[in-house]
Amino acid sequence: QVQLVESGGGLVQAGGSLRLSCLASGRTFSSKVMGWFRQAPGKEREFVTAITWTDNTAYADSAKGRFTISRDGDKNTVYLQMNSLKPEDTAVYYCAAAPPISSDYVPTRVRQYNYWGQGTQVTVSS
């Protein structure tokens, strides 16, 4: 069993930055793929980025060049650094964990993740 708790959301002006954190419980953190998804009002949950236990990463086109995912195995924590934020980044951001498939495969679909956090709100004002 894995429990995920996000933090770091808030209100920021366009062009600003935020760093989200996701603390994972359980001793299998190091072998899981950790991902970030987001869901805006009236929209489906969408992939943002993910990182494998070998530090392979994948990013949605909307996140490339602005967002960076990282993980700290000692702290069982995954981070999402978000820079140059835009109003369209406004959403609830969810941390998720997926079972490993291979060292170089990064799952990007919601259904591939079986553990989810409660979400943290990110609001970017124009």
Short mmCIF file of N, CA, C and O in Angstrom, two decimals:
data_model
loop_
_atom_site.label_atom_id
_atom_site.label_comp_id
_atom_site.label_asym_id
_atom_site.label_seq_id
_atom_site.Cartn_x
_atom_site.Cartn_y
_atom_site.Cartn_z
N GLN A 1 0.84 -1.19 0.00
CA GLN A 1 0.00 0.00 0.00
C GLN A 1 0.88 1.25 0.00
O GLN A 1 1.89 1.29 0.70
N VAL A 2 0.49 2.20 -0.79
CA VAL A 2 1.22 3.46 -0.88
C VAL A 2 0.26 4.61 -0.61
O VAL A 2 -0.83 4.66 -1.18
N GLN A 3 0.64 5.50 0.26
CA GLN A 3 -0.15 6.71 0.48
C GLN A 3 0.65 7.91 0.01
O GLN A 3 1.86 8.00 0.27
N LEU A 4 -0.02 8.81 -0.66
CA LEU A 4 0.63 9.98 -1.26
C LEU A 4 -0.02 11.25 -0.72
O LEU A 4 -1.24 11.37 -0.71
N VAL A 5 0.80 12.19 -0.31
CA VAL A 5 0.30 13.45 0.22
C VAL A 5 1.02 14.60 -0.48
O VAL A 5 2.24 14.76 -0.35
N GLU A 6 0.24 15.40 -1.21
CA GLU A 6 0.80 16.54 -1.93
C GLU A 6 0.78 17.79 -1.05
O GLU A 6 -0.04 17.94 -0.16
N SER A 7 1.69 18.70 -1.38
CA SER A 7 1.72 20.00 -0.73
C SER A 7 2.39 20.99 -1.66
O SER A 7 3.02 20.59 -2.65
N GLY A 8 2.25 22.28 -1.35
CA GLY A 8 2.95 23.30 -2.12
C GLY A 8 2.10 24.09 -3.08
O GLY A 8 2.60 25.02 -3.73
N GLY A 9 0.84 23.73 -3.21
CA GLY A 9 -0.02 24.50 -4.11
C GLY A 9 -0.32 25.87 -3.55
O GLY A 9 0.01 26.19 -2.41
N GLY A 10 -0.95 26.69 -4.37
CA GLY A 10 -1.30 28.03 -3.92
C GLY A 10 -1.66 28.94 -5.07
O GLY A 10 -1.87 28.48 -6.19
N LEU A 11 -1.70 30.22 -4.76
CA LEU A 11 -2.03 31.25 -5.74
C LEU A 11 -0.75 31.97 -6.14
O LEU A 11 0.03 32.40 -5.27
N VAL A 12 -0.54 32.10 -7.43
CA VAL A 12 0.66 32.77 -7.94
C VAL A 12 0.29 33.57 -9.17
O VAL A 12 -0.64 33.21 -9.90
N GLN A 13 1.02 34.65 -9.40
CA GLN A 13 0.78 35.44 -10.61
C GLN A 13 1.42 34.78 -11.82
O GLN A 13 2.40 34.02 -11.69
N ALA A 14 0.89 35.08 -12.97
CA ALA A 14 1.46 34.57 -14.21
C ALA A 14 2.93 34.94 -14.29
O ALA A 14 3.32 36.07 -13.96
N GLY A 15 3.74 33.98 -14.72
CA GLY A 15 5.18 34.18 -14.78
C GLY A 15 5.90 33.73 -13.53
O GLY A 15 7.14 33.64 -13.52
N GLY A 16 5.16 33.45 -12.49
CA GLY A 16 5.75 33.03 -11.23
C GLY A 16 6.07 31.55 -11.19
O GLY A 16 5.91 30.83 -12.18
N SER A 17 6.52 31.10 -10.02
CA SER A 17 6.93 29.71 -9.84
C SER A 17 6.31 29.11 -8.59
O SER A 17 5.99 29.83 -7.64
N LEU A 18 6.17 27.80 -8.63
CA LEU A 18 5.74 27.04 -7.47
C LEU A 18 6.47 25.71 -7.48
O LEU A 18 6.81 25.21 -8.56
N ARG A 19 6.70 25.15 -6.30
CA ARG A 19 7.23 23.80 -6.21
C ARG A 19 6.27 22.94 -5.41
O ARG A 19 6.01 23.21 -4.24
N LEU A 20 5.78 21.92 -6.06
CA LEU A 20 4.91 20.96 -5.41
C LEU A 20 5.75 19.80 -4.87
O LEU A 20 6.75 19.42 -5.48
N SER A 21 5.30 19.26 -3.75
CA SER A 21 5.95 18.10 -3.16
C SER A 21 4.93 16.99 -2.97
O SER A 21 3.75 17.25 -2.74
N CYS A 22 5.40 15.77 -3.05
CA CYS A 22 4.55 14.61 -2.83
C CYS A 22 5.32 13.63 -1.95
O CYS A 22 6.32 13.08 -2.38
N LEU A 23 4.83 13.47 -0.74
CA LEU A 23 5.46 12.55 0.20
C LEU A 23 4.77 11.20 0.10
O LEU A 23 3.53 11.10 0.22
N ALA A 24 5.56 10.17 -0.14
CA ALA A 24 5.02 8.83 -0.29
C ALA A 24 5.37 7.97 0.90
O ALA A 24 6.50 7.98 1.39
N SER A 25 4.39 7.20 1.36
CA SER A 25 4.65 6.24 2.43
C SER A 25 4.93 4.89 1.80
O SER A 25 4.62 4.65 0.63
N GLY A 26 5.50 4.01 2.56
CA GLY A 26 5.75 2.68 2.03
C GLY A 26 7.18 2.50 1.60
O GLY A 26 7.81 3.43 1.09
N ARG A 27 7.69 1.30 1.78
CA ARG A 27 9.10 1.03 1.48
C ARG A 27 9.36 0.73 0.03
O ARG A 27 10.49 0.52 -0.36
N THR A 28 8.30 0.74 -0.81
CA THR A 28 8.51 0.43 -2.22
C THR A 28 8.59 1.68 -3.09
O THR A 28 8.53 1.60 -4.30
N PHE A 29 8.75 2.83 -2.45
CA PHE A 29 8.78 4.09 -3.19
C PHE A 29 9.84 4.05 -4.28
O PHE A 29 9.60 4.49 -5.41
N SER A 30 11.00 3.52 -3.97
CA SER A 30 12.12 3.59 -4.91
C SER A 30 11.87 2.79 -6.18
O SER A 30 12.52 3.04 -7.19
N SER A 31 10.95 1.85 -6.15
CA SER A 31 10.74 1.01 -7.33
C SER A 31 9.52 1.43 -8.14
O SER A 31 9.19 0.79 -9.12
N LYS A 32 8.87 2.48 -7.74
CA LYS A 32 7.66 2.90 -8.44
C LYS A 32 7.93 4.07 -9.38
O LYS A 32 8.87 4.85 -9.19
N VAL A 33 7.07 4.15 -10.38
CA VAL A 33 7.06 5.34 -11.22
C VAL A 33 6.18 6.38 -10.52
O VAL A 33 5.08 6.07 -10.08
N MET A 34 6.68 7.58 -10.42
CA MET A 34 5.94 8.66 -9.77
C MET A 34 5.56 9.69 -10.82
O MET A 34 6.39 10.12 -11.63
N GLY A 35 4.30 10.08 -10.80
CA GLY A 35 3.82 11.02 -11.80
C GLY A 35 3.02 12.16 -11.22
O GLY A 35 2.57 12.10 -10.08
N TRP A 36 2.89 13.19 -12.01
CA TRP A 36 2.03 14.33 -11.69
C TRP A 36 0.99 14.47 -12.81
O TRP A 36 1.33 14.44 -13.99
N PHE A 37 -0.24 14.62 -12.38
CA PHE A 37 -1.36 14.87 -13.29
C PHE A 37 -2.06 16.14 -12.81
O PHE A 37 -1.84 16.60 -11.70
N ARG A 38 -2.92 16.68 -13.65
CA ARG A 38 -3.70 17.83 -13.23
C ARG A 38 -5.09 17.76 -13.84
O ARG A 38 -5.31 17.13 -14.87
N GLN A 39 -6.02 18.43 -13.16
CA GLN A 39 -7.39 18.45 -13.63
C GLN A 39 -7.97 19.83 -13.41
O GLN A 39 -8.08 20.29 -12.27
N ALA A 40 -8.32 20.47 -14.51
CA ALA A 40 -8.96 21.77 -14.45
C ALA A 40 -10.48 21.59 -14.41
O ALA A 40 -10.98 20.55 -14.84
N PRO A 41 -11.21 22.57 -13.92
CA PRO A 41 -12.67 22.44 -13.84
C PRO A 41 -13.28 22.13 -15.20
O PRO A 41 -12.97 22.80 -16.20
N GLY A 42 -14.12 21.12 -15.24
CA GLY A 42 -14.80 20.75 -16.47
C GLY A 42 -13.96 19.99 -17.47
O GLY A 42 -14.42 19.71 -18.58
N LYS A 43 -12.74 19.65 -17.09
CA LYS A 43 -11.85 18.94 -18.00
C LYS A 43 -11.42 17.61 -17.40
O LYS A 43 -11.51 17.39 -16.20
N GLU A 44 -10.94 16.74 -18.26
CA GLU A 44 -10.44 15.45 -17.81
C GLU A 44 -9.07 15.60 -17.17
O GLU A 44 -8.33 16.53 -17.47
N ARG A 45 -8.76 14.66 -16.31
CA ARG A 45 -7.44 14.63 -15.69
C ARG A 45 -6.41 14.35 -16.78
O ARG A 45 -6.60 13.45 -17.61
N GLU A 46 -5.33 15.12 -16.77
CA GLU A 46 -4.33 14.97 -17.82
C GLU A 46 -2.93 14.79 -17.25
O GLU A 46 -2.60 15.28 -16.17
N PHE A 47 -2.12 14.10 -18.00
CA PHE A 47 -0.73 13.84 -17.64
C PHE A 47 0.09 15.12 -17.71
O PHE A 47 -0.07 15.92 -18.64
N VAL A 48 0.97 15.30 -16.72
CA VAL A 48 1.89 16.43 -16.74
C VAL A 48 3.32 15.93 -16.91
O VAL A 48 4.02 16.33 -17.83
N THR A 49 3.75 15.05 -16.01
CA THR A 49 5.11 14.54 -16.06
C THR A 49 5.22 13.32 -15.16
O THR A 49 4.38 13.10 -14.30
N ALA A 50 6.26 12.53 -15.38
CA ALA A 50 6.51 11.36 -14.54
C ALA A 50 7.99 11.02 -14.57
O ALA A 50 8.71 11.41 -15.50
N ILE A 51 8.40 10.25 -13.55
CA ILE A 51 9.80 9.87 -13.43
C ILE A 51 9.89 8.44 -12.94
O ILE A 51 9.14 8.02 -12.06
N THR A 52 10.78 7.66 -13.54
CA THR A 52 10.96 6.28 -13.12
C THR A 52 12.02 6.21 -12.02
O THR A 52 12.68 7.20 -11.70
N TRP A 53 12.20 5.00 -11.51
CA TRP A 53 13.21 4.82 -10.46
C TRP A 53 14.63 4.93 -11.01
O TRP A 53 15.57 5.04 -10.25
N THR A 54 14.77 4.93 -12.35
CA THR A 54 16.08 5.14 -12.97
C THR A 54 16.22 6.57 -13.47
O THR A 54 17.12 6.88 -14.23
N ASP A 55 15.28 7.42 -13.04
CA ASP A 55 15.29 8.84 -13.39
C ASP A 55 15.00 9.12 -14.86
O ASP A 55 15.33 10.20 -15.37
N ASN A 56 14.40 8.16 -15.55
CA ASN A 56 13.85 8.49 -16.87
C ASN A 56 12.61 9.36 -16.65
O ASN A 56 11.83 9.12 -15.74
N THR A 57 12.43 10.35 -17.50
CA THR A 57 11.31 11.27 -17.34
C THR A 57 10.54 11.43 -18.64
O THR A 57 11.04 11.16 -19.73
N ALA A 58 9.31 11.87 -18.51
CA ALA A 58 8.48 12.22 -19.64
C ALA A 58 7.67 13.45 -19.25
O ALA A 58 7.31 13.61 -18.08
N TYR A 59 7.43 14.31 -20.22
CA TYR A 59 6.69 15.54 -19.98
C TYR A 59 5.61 15.73 -21.05
O TYR A 59 5.82 15.43 -22.22
N ALA A 60 4.49 16.26 -20.62
CA ALA A 60 3.50 16.71 -21.58
C ALA A 60 4.07 17.91 -22.33
O ALA A 60 4.92 18.63 -21.81
N ASP A 61 3.60 18.11 -23.54
CA ASP A 61 4.11 19.24 -24.33
C ASP A 61 3.91 20.56 -23.58
O ASP A 61 4.75 21.46 -23.66
N SER A 62 2.81 20.67 -22.85
CA SER A 62 2.51 21.90 -22.13
C SER A 62 3.49 22.17 -20.99
O SER A 62 3.59 23.29 -20.51
N ALA A 63 4.18 21.12 -20.56
CA ALA A 63 5.10 21.25 -19.42
C ALA A 63 6.57 21.35 -19.84
O ALA A 63 7.41 21.81 -19.04
N LYS A 64 6.87 20.95 -21.02
CA LYS A 64 8.27 20.93 -21.47
C LYS A 64 8.88 22.33 -21.42
O LYS A 64 8.29 23.30 -21.89
N GLY A 65 10.08 22.40 -20.86
CA GLY A 65 10.79 23.66 -20.78
C GLY A 65 10.39 24.54 -19.62
O GLY A 65 11.07 25.53 -19.33
N ARG A 66 9.30 24.21 -18.95
CA ARG A 66 8.84 25.03 -17.81
C ARG A 66 8.78 24.24 -16.51
O ARG A 66 9.02 24.80 -15.44
N PHE A 67 8.45 22.97 -16.59
CA PHE A 67 8.29 22.14 -15.40
C PHE A 67 9.43 21.14 -15.31
O PHE A 67 9.92 20.65 -16.34
N THR A 68 9.81 20.80 -14.08
CA THR A 68 10.85 19.80 -13.86
C THR A 68 10.42 18.87 -12.73
O THR A 68 10.06 19.34 -11.64
N ILE A 69 10.47 17.58 -13.00
CA ILE A 69 10.16 16.59 -11.97
C ILE A 69 11.47 16.03 -11.43
O ILE A 69 12.45 15.86 -12.17
N SER A 70 11.47 15.75 -10.14
CA SER A 70 12.64 15.13 -9.52
C SER A 70 12.16 14.29 -8.34
O SER A 70 11.03 14.45 -7.88
N ARG A 71 13.04 13.41 -7.87
CA ARG A 71 12.68 12.57 -6.74
C ARG A 71 13.85 12.46 -5.78
O ARG A 71 15.01 12.47 -6.21
N ASP A 72 13.53 12.34 -4.52
CA ASP A 72 14.53 12.16 -3.47
C ASP A 72 14.18 10.86 -2.75
O ASP A 72 13.25 10.82 -1.97
N GLY A 73 14.96 9.82 -3.02
CA GLY A 73 14.68 8.53 -2.43
C GLY A 73 14.84 8.51 -0.93
O GLY A 73 14.12 7.79 -0.23
N ASP A 74 15.76 9.28 -0.43
CA ASP A 74 15.98 9.31 1.02
C ASP A 74 14.78 9.90 1.75
O ASP A 74 14.51 9.56 2.90
N LYS A 75 14.09 10.80 1.09
CA LYS A 75 12.94 11.47 1.71
C LYS A 75 11.60 10.92 1.21
O LYS A 75 10.55 11.42 1.61
N ASN A 76 11.65 9.91 0.34
CA ASN A 76 10.42 9.35 -0.23
C ASN A 76 9.54 10.45 -0.81
O ASN A 76 8.31 10.46 -0.65
N THR A 77 10.15 11.38 -1.49
CA THR A 77 9.43 12.55 -1.98
C THR A 77 9.72 12.79 -3.45
O THR A 77 10.86 12.64 -3.90
N VAL A 78 8.69 13.17 -4.17
CA VAL A 78 8.85 13.59 -5.56
C VAL A 78 8.41 15.06 -5.64
O VAL A 78 7.48 15.48 -4.95
N TYR A 79 9.12 15.81 -6.45
CA TYR A 79 8.88 17.25 -6.56
C TYR A 79 8.46 17.62 -7.98
O TYR A 79 8.83 16.95 -8.95
N LEU A 80 7.70 18.68 -8.08
CA LEU A 80 7.38 19.27 -9.37
C LEU A 80 7.68 20.76 -9.28
O LEU A 80 6.96 21.52 -8.62
N GLN A 81 8.76 21.16 -9.92
CA GLN A 81 9.12 22.56 -9.99
C GLN A 81 8.44 23.16 -11.21
O GLN A 81 8.66 22.69 -12.33
N MET A 82 7.64 24.18 -10.98
CA MET A 82 6.88 24.80 -12.07
C MET A 82 7.30 26.26 -12.20
O MET A 82 7.15 27.03 -11.25
N ASN A 83 7.85 26.59 -13.35
CA ASN A 83 8.29 27.95 -13.63
C ASN A 83 7.47 28.55 -14.77
O ASN A 83 6.80 27.83 -15.51
N SER A 84 7.55 29.85 -14.91
CA SER A 84 6.85 30.56 -15.99
C SER A 84 5.38 30.13 -16.06
O SER A 84 4.86 29.81 -17.13
N LEU A 85 4.74 30.12 -14.94
CA LEU A 85 3.36 29.64 -14.87
C LEU A 85 2.42 30.54 -15.65
O LEU A 85 2.61 31.76 -15.74
N LYS A 86 1.41 29.90 -16.22
CA LYS A 86 0.41 30.58 -17.04
C LYS A 86 -0.97 30.35 -16.43
O LYS A 86 -1.18 29.35 -15.73
N PRO A 87 -1.91 31.21 -16.72
CA PRO A 87 -3.28 31.00 -16.19
C PRO A 87 -3.84 29.64 -16.58
O PRO A 87 -4.59 29.03 -15.79
N GLU A 88 -3.47 29.13 -17.74
CA GLU A 88 -3.97 27.82 -18.17
C GLU A 88 -3.38 26.66 -17.40
O GLU A 88 -3.80 25.51 -17.57
N ASP A 89 -2.41 26.94 -16.53
CA ASP A 89 -1.88 25.91 -15.65
C ASP A 89 -2.75 25.73 -14.40
O ASP A 89 -2.51 24.82 -13.59
N THR A 90 -3.72 26.58 -14.24
CA THR A 90 -4.61 26.49 -13.08
C THR A 90 -5.36 25.15 -13.09
O THR A 90 -6.00 24.79 -14.08
N ALA A 91 -5.24 24.43 -11.98
CA ALA A 91 -5.84 23.10 -11.89
C ALA A 91 -5.56 22.53 -10.51
O ALA A 91 -4.75 23.08 -9.75
N VAL A 92 -6.20 21.41 -10.22
CA VAL A 92 -5.80 20.60 -9.07
C VAL A 92 -4.72 19.64 -9.57
O VAL A 92 -4.92 18.95 -10.57
N TYR A 93 -3.62 19.64 -8.89
CA TYR A 93 -2.49 18.79 -9.27
C TYR A 93 -2.44 17.56 -8.37
O TYR A 93 -2.48 17.68 -7.13
N TYR A 94 -2.34 16.40 -9.00
CA TYR A 94 -2.35 15.14 -8.29
C TYR A 94 -1.02 14.42 -8.46
O TYR A 94 -0.49 14.34 -9.58
N CYS A 95 -0.55 13.86 -7.38
CA CYS A 95 0.60 12.97 -7.41
C CYS A 95 0.07 11.54 -7.56
O CYS A 95 -0.99 11.21 -7.00
N ALA A 96 0.78 10.72 -8.30
CA ALA A 96 0.34 9.35 -8.52
C ALA A 96 1.53 8.42 -8.59
O ALA A 96 2.64 8.83 -8.93
N ALA A 97 1.27 7.16 -8.28
CA ALA A 97 2.31 6.14 -8.34
C ALA A 97 1.84 4.98 -9.20
O ALA A 97 0.68 4.58 -9.15
N ALA A 98 2.77 4.45 -9.97
CA ALA A 98 2.47 3.33 -10.85
C ALA A 98 3.49 2.23 -10.63
O ALA A 98 4.64 2.50 -10.29
N PRO A 99 3.09 0.99 -10.83
CA PRO A 99 4.05 -0.11 -10.71
C PRO A 99 5.05 -0.05 -11.86
O PRO A 99 4.74 0.40 -12.96
N PRO A 100 6.26 -0.50 -11.62
CA PRO A 100 7.27 -0.46 -12.67
C PRO A 100 6.97 -1.49 -13.76
O PRO A 100 6.51 -2.59 -13.47
N ILE A 101 7.20 -1.10 -14.99
CA ILE A 101 7.06 -2.01 -16.13
C ILE A 101 8.43 -2.33 -16.70
O ILE A 101 8.79 -3.50 -16.87
N SER A 102 9.18 -1.31 -16.97
CA SER A 102 10.57 -1.48 -17.38
C SER A 102 11.30 -0.21 -17.01
O SER A 102 10.68 0.82 -16.78
N SER A 103 12.61 -0.28 -17.00
CA SER A 103 13.39 0.86 -16.51
C SER A 103 13.30 2.08 -17.41
O SER A 103 13.53 3.20 -16.96
N ASP A 104 12.96 1.88 -18.69
CA ASP A 104 12.95 3.03 -19.59
C ASP A 104 11.55 3.41 -20.06
O ASP A 104 11.40 4.26 -20.92
N TYR A 105 10.52 2.78 -19.50
CA TYR A 105 9.15 3.09 -19.93
C TYR A 105 8.51 4.01 -18.90
O TYR A 105 8.50 3.72 -17.71
N VAL A 106 7.93 5.10 -19.39
CA VAL A 106 7.27 6.06 -18.51
C VAL A 106 5.78 6.08 -18.85
O VAL A 106 5.39 6.58 -19.90
N PRO A 107 4.94 5.55 -17.99
CA PRO A 107 3.51 5.56 -18.26
C PRO A 107 2.95 6.97 -18.21
O PRO A 107 3.37 7.78 -17.38
N THR A 108 2.00 7.24 -19.09
CA THR A 108 1.42 8.58 -19.17
C THR A 108 -0.10 8.59 -19.07
O THR A 108 -0.71 9.66 -19.12
N ARG A 109 -0.70 7.43 -18.92
CA ARG A 109 -2.16 7.36 -18.87
C ARG A 109 -2.66 7.24 -17.43
O ARG A 109 -2.04 6.57 -16.60
N VAL A 110 -3.78 7.87 -17.17
CA VAL A 110 -4.36 7.84 -15.83
C VAL A 110 -4.55 6.41 -15.34
O VAL A 110 -4.22 6.08 -14.20
N ARG A 111 -5.03 5.54 -16.22
CA ARG A 111 -5.38 4.18 -15.80
C ARG A 111 -4.15 3.33 -15.46
O ARG A 111 -4.27 2.26 -14.88
N GLN A 112 -2.97 3.82 -15.81
CA GLN A 112 -1.75 3.08 -15.51
C GLN A 112 -1.26 3.34 -14.09
O GLN A 112 -0.34 2.67 -13.63
N TYR A 113 -1.86 4.28 -13.41
CA TYR A 113 -1.46 4.63 -12.05
C TYR A 113 -2.50 4.10 -11.07
O TYR A 113 -3.70 4.32 -11.25
N ASN A 114 -2.03 3.43 -10.03
CA ASN A 114 -2.98 2.81 -9.11
C ASN A 114 -3.00 3.43 -7.72
O ASN A 114 -3.77 2.99 -6.86
N TYR A 115 -2.16 4.41 -7.48
CA TYR A 115 -2.21 5.14 -6.22
C TYR A 115 -2.25 6.64 -6.52
O TYR A 115 -1.50 7.12 -7.39
N TRP A 116 -3.09 7.34 -5.77
CA TRP A 116 -3.29 8.77 -6.02
C TRP A 116 -3.32 9.55 -4.71
O TRP A 116 -3.81 9.05 -3.69
N GLY A 117 -2.80 10.76 -4.76
CA GLY A 117 -2.93 11.66 -3.65
C GLY A 117 -4.27 12.39 -3.70
O GLY A 117 -5.06 12.19 -4.63
N GLN A 118 -4.49 13.25 -2.73
CA GLN A 118 -5.76 13.96 -2.64
C GLN A 118 -5.79 15.21 -3.51
O GLN A 118 -6.86 15.78 -3.75
N GLY A 119 -4.64 15.64 -3.99
CA GLY A 119 -4.57 16.79 -4.87
C GLY A 119 -4.27 18.08 -4.14
O GLY A 119 -4.58 18.23 -2.95
N THR A 120 -3.65 19.01 -4.85
CA THR A 120 -3.36 20.33 -4.32
C THR A 120 -3.71 21.37 -5.38
O THR A 120 -3.37 21.19 -6.56
N GLN A 121 -4.38 22.42 -4.98
CA GLN A 121 -4.85 23.43 -5.93
C GLN A 121 -3.73 24.39 -6.31
O GLN A 121 -3.03 24.93 -5.44
N VAL A 122 -3.60 24.61 -7.59
CA VAL A 122 -2.68 25.62 -8.13
C VAL A 122 -3.53 26.61 -8.93
O VAL A 122 -4.25 26.22 -9.84
N THR A 123 -3.44 27.87 -8.55
CA THR A 123 -4.18 28.91 -9.25
C THR A 123 -3.21 29.97 -9.73
O THR A 123 -2.43 30.52 -8.94
N VAL A 124 -3.24 30.23 -11.03
CA VAL A 124 -2.35 31.22 -11.62
C VAL A 124 -3.20 32.39 -12.12
O VAL A 124 -4.06 32.21 -12.98
N SER A 125 -2.97 33.55 -11.56
CA SER A 125 -3.74 34.72 -11.94
C SER A 125 -3.04 35.48 -13.08
O SER A 125 -1.82 35.49 -13.17
N SER A 126 -3.84 36.10 -13.91
CA SER A 126 -3.28 36.84 -15.05
C SER A 126 -2.96 38.27 -14.68
O SER A 126 -3.32 38.75 -13.62
#
